[in-house]
Every structure is written in C-alpha cells, then in structure tokens.
C-alpha cells in the first residue's frame, strides 16, 4: 500500500495515471475564456469552471510553464486516489 505522493514531468506517466481514473485534461475558465491554469477533471469532482482540452494542448502548456505533477496512487485506506497538484518545477 503506497500513499506516498510522487512527482513527475513524464507525459506518458501523467496521461496513464489520469486516464486510468477517467480524468480529462482541462483548463480553468474565467468569464467564459480559457486560461492556462491546468487541471485534470475527474467525473463527479468538477469545479464547474473547467473546459476540457486535448492532451497535446495540455502538455504544451505544462512544458511552456515548466510544471510538474504531484500525484498519489492510493489513499491511506488503500483506495485509488485522484489526489494531484500541478506545481512549478
């Protein structure tokens, strides 16, 4: 059981982790306009102000802004975790 957070910049690892949880690459919208604030949108957990984008665009923004993803595979109870945070490298 691993509740440890991991950090990655690996595009394939990010996509695999998100897609295995039905996560969709998204950006925050403000006043109906897309921003470059990245999120992974999970069914049932949406903030309501997210716009889905394709992985190519998401990863371009990710690299342009020199970001990394902190994520967790499992909760301390052993359940699949959706915990993630996008941070500066």
PDB file of C-alpha atoms in Angstrom:
ATOM      1  CA  UNK A   1       0.000   0.000   0.000  1.00  0.00           C
ATOM      2  CA  UNK A   2       1.581   3.271  -1.143  1.00  0.00           C
ATOM      3  CA  UNK A   3       0.027   6.527  -0.026  1.00  0.00           C
ATOM      4  CA  UNK A   4       3.237   8.377  -0.803  1.00  0.00           C
ATOM      5  CA  UNK A   5       2.944  11.242  -3.223  1.00  0.00           C
ATOM      6  CA  UNK A   6       5.045  11.046  -6.368  1.00  0.00           C
ATOM      7  CA  UNK A   7       6.223  13.838  -8.632  1.00  0.00           C
ATOM      8  CA  UNK A   8       6.637  13.537 -12.384  1.00  0.00           C
ATOM      9  CA  UNK A   9       7.102  15.522 -15.553  1.00  0.00           C
ATOM     10  CA  UNK A  10       6.799  12.404 -17.741  1.00  0.00           C
ATOM     11  CA  UNK A  11       3.983  12.946 -20.239  1.00  0.00           C
ATOM     12  CA  UNK A  12       3.156   9.255 -20.626  1.00  0.00           C
ATOM     13  CA  UNK A  13       3.031   8.722 -16.850  1.00  0.00           C
ATOM     14  CA  UNK A  14       0.709  11.717 -16.419  1.00  0.00           C
ATOM     15  CA  UNK A  15      -1.668  10.559 -19.156  1.00  0.00           C
ATOM     16  CA  UNK A  16      -1.665   6.952 -17.925  1.00  0.00           C
ATOM     17  CA  UNK A  17      -2.367   7.993 -14.317  1.00  0.00           C
ATOM     18  CA  UNK A  18      -5.163  10.418 -15.287  1.00  0.00           C
ATOM     19  CA  UNK A  19      -6.805   8.188 -17.891  1.00  0.00           C
ATOM     20  CA  UNK A  20      -6.820   5.174 -15.557  1.00  0.00           C
ATOM     21  CA  UNK A  21      -9.107   7.296 -13.327  1.00  0.00           C
ATOM     22  CA  UNK A  22     -11.190   8.689 -16.230  1.00  0.00           C
ATOM     23  CA  UNK A  23      -9.502  12.072 -15.778  1.00  0.00           C
ATOM     24  CA  UNK A  24      -9.728  14.566 -18.626  1.00  0.00           C
ATOM     25  CA  UNK A  25      -7.135  17.240 -19.449  1.00  0.00           C
ATOM     26  CA  UNK A  26      -8.720  20.607 -18.703  1.00  0.00           C
ATOM     27  CA  UNK A  27      -8.099  24.283 -18.094  1.00  0.00           C
ATOM     28  CA  UNK A  28      -9.859  26.690 -15.775  1.00  0.00           C
ATOM     29  CA  UNK A  29     -12.159  29.192 -17.481  1.00  0.00           C
ATOM     30  CA  UNK A  30     -12.758  32.743 -16.321  1.00  0.00           C
ATOM     31  CA  UNK A  31     -15.669  34.730 -17.719  1.00  0.00           C
ATOM     32  CA  UNK A  32     -16.054  32.014 -20.361  1.00  0.00           C
ATOM     33  CA  UNK A  33     -12.446  32.341 -21.525  1.00  0.00           C
ATOM     34  CA  UNK A  34      -9.820  29.602 -21.281  1.00  0.00           C
ATOM     35  CA  UNK A  35      -6.841  30.308 -19.034  1.00  0.00           C
ATOM     36  CA  UNK A  36      -3.561  28.407 -18.809  1.00  0.00           C
ATOM     37  CA  UNK A  37      -4.424  27.094 -15.337  1.00  0.00           C
ATOM     38  CA  UNK A  38      -4.253  23.340 -15.852  1.00  0.00           C
ATOM     39  CA  UNK A  39      -6.431  20.790 -14.115  1.00  0.00           C
ATOM     40  CA  UNK A  40      -7.324  17.136 -14.503  1.00  0.00           C
ATOM     41  CA  UNK A  41     -11.107  16.840 -14.401  1.00  0.00           C
ATOM     42  CA  UNK A  42     -12.491  13.684 -12.807  1.00  0.00           C
ATOM     43  CA  UNK A  43     -16.144  12.648 -13.260  1.00  0.00           C
ATOM     44  CA  UNK A  44     -18.181  13.800 -10.280  1.00  0.00           C
ATOM     45  CA  UNK A  45     -15.478  16.131  -8.949  1.00  0.00           C
ATOM     46  CA  UNK A  46     -15.631  19.016 -11.441  1.00  0.00           C
ATOM     47  CA  UNK A  47     -15.264  22.567 -10.197  1.00  0.00           C
ATOM     48  CA  UNK A  48     -17.797  23.680 -12.798  1.00  0.00           C
ATOM     49  CA  UNK A  49     -15.425  26.186 -14.388  1.00  0.00           C
ATOM     50  CA  UNK A  50     -13.320  23.698 -16.338  1.00  0.00           C
ATOM     51  CA  UNK A  51     -13.018  23.332 -20.097  1.00  0.00           C
ATOM     52  CA  UNK A  52     -11.759  20.034 -21.484  1.00  0.00           C
ATOM     53  CA  UNK A  53      -8.835  20.351 -23.920  1.00  0.00           C
ATOM     54  CA  UNK A  54      -6.781  17.725 -25.729  1.00  0.00           C
ATOM     55  CA  UNK A  55      -3.666  16.196 -24.204  1.00  0.00           C
ATOM     56  CA  UNK A  56      -1.399  17.839 -26.785  1.00  0.00           C
ATOM     57  CA  UNK A  57      -2.534  21.335 -25.799  1.00  0.00           C
ATOM     58  CA  UNK A  58      -2.467  20.450 -22.069  1.00  0.00           C
ATOM     59  CA  UNK A  59       1.091  19.125 -22.314  1.00  0.00           C
ATOM     60  CA  UNK A  60       2.222  22.156 -24.373  1.00  0.00           C
ATOM     61  CA  UNK A  61       1.005  24.468 -21.570  1.00  0.00           C
ATOM     62  CA  UNK A  62       2.583  22.105 -18.996  1.00  0.00           C
ATOM     63  CA  UNK A  63       6.004  22.375 -20.686  1.00  0.00           C
ATOM     64  CA  UNK A  64       5.777  26.076 -21.539  1.00  0.00           C
ATOM     65  CA  UNK A  65       5.164  26.889 -17.878  1.00  0.00           C
ATOM     66  CA  UNK A  66       7.763  24.378 -16.594  1.00  0.00           C
ATOM     67  CA  UNK A  67       5.299  22.471 -14.439  1.00  0.00           C
ATOM     68  CA  UNK A  68       5.338  19.124 -12.637  1.00  0.00           C
ATOM     69  CA  UNK A  69       2.545  16.881 -11.376  1.00  0.00           C
ATOM     70  CA  UNK A  70       2.409  15.678  -7.785  1.00  0.00           C
ATOM     71  CA  UNK A  71       0.062  12.715  -7.570  1.00  0.00           C
ATOM     72  CA  UNK A  72      -0.936   9.789  -5.375  1.00  0.00           C
ATOM     73  CA  UNK A  73      -1.698   6.216  -6.448  1.00  0.00           C
ATOM     74  CA  UNK A  74      -3.662   5.177  -3.337  1.00  0.00           C
ATOM     75  CA  UNK A  75      -5.221   6.684  -0.230  1.00  0.00           C
ATOM     76  CA  UNK A  76      -4.028   5.506   3.177  1.00  0.00           C
ATOM     77  CA  UNK A  77      -7.057   3.179   3.191  1.00  0.00           C
ATOM     78  CA  UNK A  78      -5.776   1.550   0.000  1.00  0.00           C
ATOM     79  CA  UNK A  79      -8.402   3.036  -2.316  1.00  0.00           C
ATOM     80  CA  UNK A  80      -7.494   4.517  -5.680  1.00  0.00           C
ATOM     81  CA  UNK A  81      -6.585   8.175  -5.213  1.00  0.00           C
ATOM     82  CA  UNK A  82      -7.334  11.113  -7.517  1.00  0.00           C
ATOM     83  CA  UNK A  83      -5.126  13.448  -5.474  1.00  0.00           C
ATOM     84  CA  UNK A  84      -2.985  15.605  -7.713  1.00  0.00           C
ATOM     85  CA  UNK A  85      -1.438  19.049  -7.700  1.00  0.00           C
ATOM     86  CA  UNK A  86       0.242  20.887 -10.538  1.00  0.00           C
ATOM     87  CA  UNK A  87       3.293  22.802  -9.343  1.00  0.00           C
ATOM     88  CA  UNK A  88       6.294  24.695 -10.673  1.00  0.00           C
ATOM     89  CA  UNK A  89       9.406  22.656 -11.276  1.00  0.00           C
TER      90      UNK A  89
END
